Coordinates of C-alpha atoms in Angstrom, one line a residue:
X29 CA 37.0 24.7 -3.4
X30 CA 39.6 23.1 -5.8
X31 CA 41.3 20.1 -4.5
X32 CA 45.0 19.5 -5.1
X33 CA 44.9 16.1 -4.8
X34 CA 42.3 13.2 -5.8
X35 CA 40.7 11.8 -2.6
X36 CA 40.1 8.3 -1.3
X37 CA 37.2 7.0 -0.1
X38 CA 36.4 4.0 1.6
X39 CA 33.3 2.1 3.0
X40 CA 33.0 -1.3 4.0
X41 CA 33.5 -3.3 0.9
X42 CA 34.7 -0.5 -1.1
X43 CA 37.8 1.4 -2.2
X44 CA 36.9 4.2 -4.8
X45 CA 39.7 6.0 -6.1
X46 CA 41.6 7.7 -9.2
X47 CA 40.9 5.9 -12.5
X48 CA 44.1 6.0 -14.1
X49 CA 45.0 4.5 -17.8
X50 CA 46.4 1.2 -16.4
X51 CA 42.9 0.5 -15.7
X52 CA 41.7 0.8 -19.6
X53 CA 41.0 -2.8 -19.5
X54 CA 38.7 -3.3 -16.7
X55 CA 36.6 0.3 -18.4
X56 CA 36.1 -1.3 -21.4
X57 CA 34.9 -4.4 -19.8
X58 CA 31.8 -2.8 -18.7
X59 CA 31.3 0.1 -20.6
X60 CA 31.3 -2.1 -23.8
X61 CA 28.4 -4.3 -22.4
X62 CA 25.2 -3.3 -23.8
X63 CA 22.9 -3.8 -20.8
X64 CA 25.5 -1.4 -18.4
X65 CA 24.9 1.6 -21.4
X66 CA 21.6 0.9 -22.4
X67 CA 20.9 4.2 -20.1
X68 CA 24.3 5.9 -20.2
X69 CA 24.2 8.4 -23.4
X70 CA 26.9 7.0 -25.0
X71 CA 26.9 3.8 -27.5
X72 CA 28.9 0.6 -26.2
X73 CA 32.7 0.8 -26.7
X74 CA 34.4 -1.1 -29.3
X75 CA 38.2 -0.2 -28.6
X76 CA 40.2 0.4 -25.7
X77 CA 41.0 3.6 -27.4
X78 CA 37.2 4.6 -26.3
X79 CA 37.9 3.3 -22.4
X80 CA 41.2 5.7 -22.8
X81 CA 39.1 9.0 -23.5
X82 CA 36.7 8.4 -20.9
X83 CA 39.6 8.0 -18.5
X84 CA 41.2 11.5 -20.0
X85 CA 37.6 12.9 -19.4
X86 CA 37.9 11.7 -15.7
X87 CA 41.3 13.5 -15.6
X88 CA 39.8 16.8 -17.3
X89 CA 36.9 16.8 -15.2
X90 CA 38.9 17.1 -11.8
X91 CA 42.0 19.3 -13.4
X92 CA 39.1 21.5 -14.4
X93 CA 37.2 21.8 -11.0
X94 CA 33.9 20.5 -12.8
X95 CA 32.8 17.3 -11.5
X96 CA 34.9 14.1 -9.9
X97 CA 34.7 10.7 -10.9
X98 CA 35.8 8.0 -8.7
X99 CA 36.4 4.2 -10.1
X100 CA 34.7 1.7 -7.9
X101 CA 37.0 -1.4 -6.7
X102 CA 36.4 -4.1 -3.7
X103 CA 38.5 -3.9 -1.2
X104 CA 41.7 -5.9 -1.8
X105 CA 40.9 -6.3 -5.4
X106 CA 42.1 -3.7 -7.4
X107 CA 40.0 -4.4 -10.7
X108 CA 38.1 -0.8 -11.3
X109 CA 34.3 -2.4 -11.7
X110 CA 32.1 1.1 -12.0
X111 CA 32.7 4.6 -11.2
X112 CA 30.9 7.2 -9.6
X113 CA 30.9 10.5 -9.3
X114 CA 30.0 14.0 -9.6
X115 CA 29.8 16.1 -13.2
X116 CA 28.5 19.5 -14.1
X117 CA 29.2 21.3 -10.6
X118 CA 28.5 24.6 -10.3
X119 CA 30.3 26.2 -7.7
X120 CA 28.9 29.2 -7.5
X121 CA 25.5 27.4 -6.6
X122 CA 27.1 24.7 -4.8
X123 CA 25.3 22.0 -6.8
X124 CA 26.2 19.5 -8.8
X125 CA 25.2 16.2 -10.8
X126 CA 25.7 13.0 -9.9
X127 CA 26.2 9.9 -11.9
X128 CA 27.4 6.1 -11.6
X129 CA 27.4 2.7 -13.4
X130 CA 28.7 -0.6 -12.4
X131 CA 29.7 -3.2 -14.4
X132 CA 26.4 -6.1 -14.3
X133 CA 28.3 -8.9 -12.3
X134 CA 28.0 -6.7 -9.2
X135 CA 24.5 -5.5 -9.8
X136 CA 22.0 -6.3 -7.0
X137 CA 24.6 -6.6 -4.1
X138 CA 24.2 -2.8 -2.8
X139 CA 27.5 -1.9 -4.4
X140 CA 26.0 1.1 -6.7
X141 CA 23.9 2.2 -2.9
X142 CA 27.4 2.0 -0.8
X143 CA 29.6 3.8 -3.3
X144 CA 26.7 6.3 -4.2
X145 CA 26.2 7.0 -0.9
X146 CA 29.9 7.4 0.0
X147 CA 30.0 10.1 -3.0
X148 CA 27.2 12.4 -2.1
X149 CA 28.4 12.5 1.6
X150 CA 31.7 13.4 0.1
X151 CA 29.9 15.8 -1.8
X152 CA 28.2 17.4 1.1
X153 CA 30.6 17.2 4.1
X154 CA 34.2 18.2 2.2
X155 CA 32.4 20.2 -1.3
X156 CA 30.1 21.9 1.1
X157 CA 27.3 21.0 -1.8
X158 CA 23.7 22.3 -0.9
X159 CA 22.4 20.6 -4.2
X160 CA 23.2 17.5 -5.8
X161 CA 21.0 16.3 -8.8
X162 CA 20.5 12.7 -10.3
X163 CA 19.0 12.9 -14.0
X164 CA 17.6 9.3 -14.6
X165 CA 15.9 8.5 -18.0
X166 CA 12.2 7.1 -17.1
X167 CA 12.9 3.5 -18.5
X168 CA 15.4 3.2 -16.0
X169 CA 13.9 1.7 -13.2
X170 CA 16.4 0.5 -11.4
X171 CA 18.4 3.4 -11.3
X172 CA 15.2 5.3 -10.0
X173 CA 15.2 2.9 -6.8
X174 CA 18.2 3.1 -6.6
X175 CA 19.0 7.3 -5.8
X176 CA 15.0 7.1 -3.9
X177 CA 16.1 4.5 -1.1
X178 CA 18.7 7.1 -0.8
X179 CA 16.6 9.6 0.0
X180 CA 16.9 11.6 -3.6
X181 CA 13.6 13.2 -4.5
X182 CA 12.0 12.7 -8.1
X183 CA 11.4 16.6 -9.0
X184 CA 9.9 16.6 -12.2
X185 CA 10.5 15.5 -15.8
X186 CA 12.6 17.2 -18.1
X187 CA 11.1 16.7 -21.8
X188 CA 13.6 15.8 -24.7
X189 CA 16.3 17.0 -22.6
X190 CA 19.5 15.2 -23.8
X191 CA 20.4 14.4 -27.6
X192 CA 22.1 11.0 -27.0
X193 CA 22.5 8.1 -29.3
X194 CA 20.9 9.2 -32.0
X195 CA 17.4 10.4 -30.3
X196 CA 16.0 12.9 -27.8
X197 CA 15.5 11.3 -24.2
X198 CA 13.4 12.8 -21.1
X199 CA 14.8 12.7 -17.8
X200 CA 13.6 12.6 -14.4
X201 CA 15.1 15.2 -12.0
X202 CA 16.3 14.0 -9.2
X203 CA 17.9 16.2 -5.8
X204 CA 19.1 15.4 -2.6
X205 CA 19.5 18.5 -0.7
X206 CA 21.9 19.2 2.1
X207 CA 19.5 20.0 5.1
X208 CA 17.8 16.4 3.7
X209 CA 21.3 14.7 3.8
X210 CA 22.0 16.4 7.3
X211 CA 18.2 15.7 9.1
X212 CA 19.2 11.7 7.5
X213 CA 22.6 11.9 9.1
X214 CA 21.3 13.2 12.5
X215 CA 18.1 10.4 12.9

């Protein structure tokens, strides 16, 4: 299903929409902080230049049909503070990965949990997604929490999997299947 236009979503605290370029800025803020991209596969920005192509690559991603990638805001703030989102999707399996980061002044106030949530649910009741996968390198602890309390299981580990800053990382594997998502919803 390709969608025509980029979809809202909305939980309690949270607005997640569109990233557009007027929100370069408040990217760079966190993606240039060395703790938020210790784990992210990419090196710390330097230039707002670098927060502008990862918002074209938010743009391509949805034009394309191959993932979706929503900016995290509070409600009645507008300031973009993390994104989340879904990249790699394979329709013809109906899976896909997902992947989020929030800048640090929010972490540990269930932000990341309540927009993640709100993404894969997304994922599963308007995508029709039977699959969605979380790849989380082993250091990252809190990121493994994180997808379990959601109910993500850890499948395996995936040996020098990703070529990223300069070295080979492992990953874990991570899924949350549909008929998991839908025994959750209905408990």
């Amino acid at each position: 299903m390709k969608l025509s236009t980029f979809p809202v979503l909305e939980t309690d605290r949270l607005i997640l929409r569109q990233v557009n370029t007027d929100d370069a800025e408040s990217v760079l803020k966190y993606l240039s902080d060395k703790e938020v991209m210790e784990y992210y596969g990419l090196e710390p920005f330097d230039s707002i230049n670098e927060a502008l192509d990862e918002i074209s690559w938010y743009k391509s991603i949805f034009e394309k049909n191959t993932g979706i990638r929503w900016g995290i805001t509070i409600k009645n703030q507008n300031e973009v503070i993390g994104s989340c989102g879904f990249l790699n999707r394979v329709p013809k399996h109906d899976r896909s990965e997902i992947g989020f980061e929030l800048s640090k002044d929010y972490w540990g106030q269930g932000i990341a949990s309540e927009g993640l949530k709100a993404v894969y649910q997304y994922g599963f009741e308007q995508l029709n997604l039977q699959r969605i996968e979380a790849l989380i390198e082993p250091p990252n602890l809190s990121s493994q929490r994180l997808v379990e309390k959601q109910g993500f299981v850890r499948e395996g580990l995936l040996r020098n999997y990703e070529f990223t800053c300069g070295k080979f990382d492992d990953l874990y594997m991570y899924s949350l299947l549909r008929k998991e998502f839908d025994l959750k919803v209905n408990t």
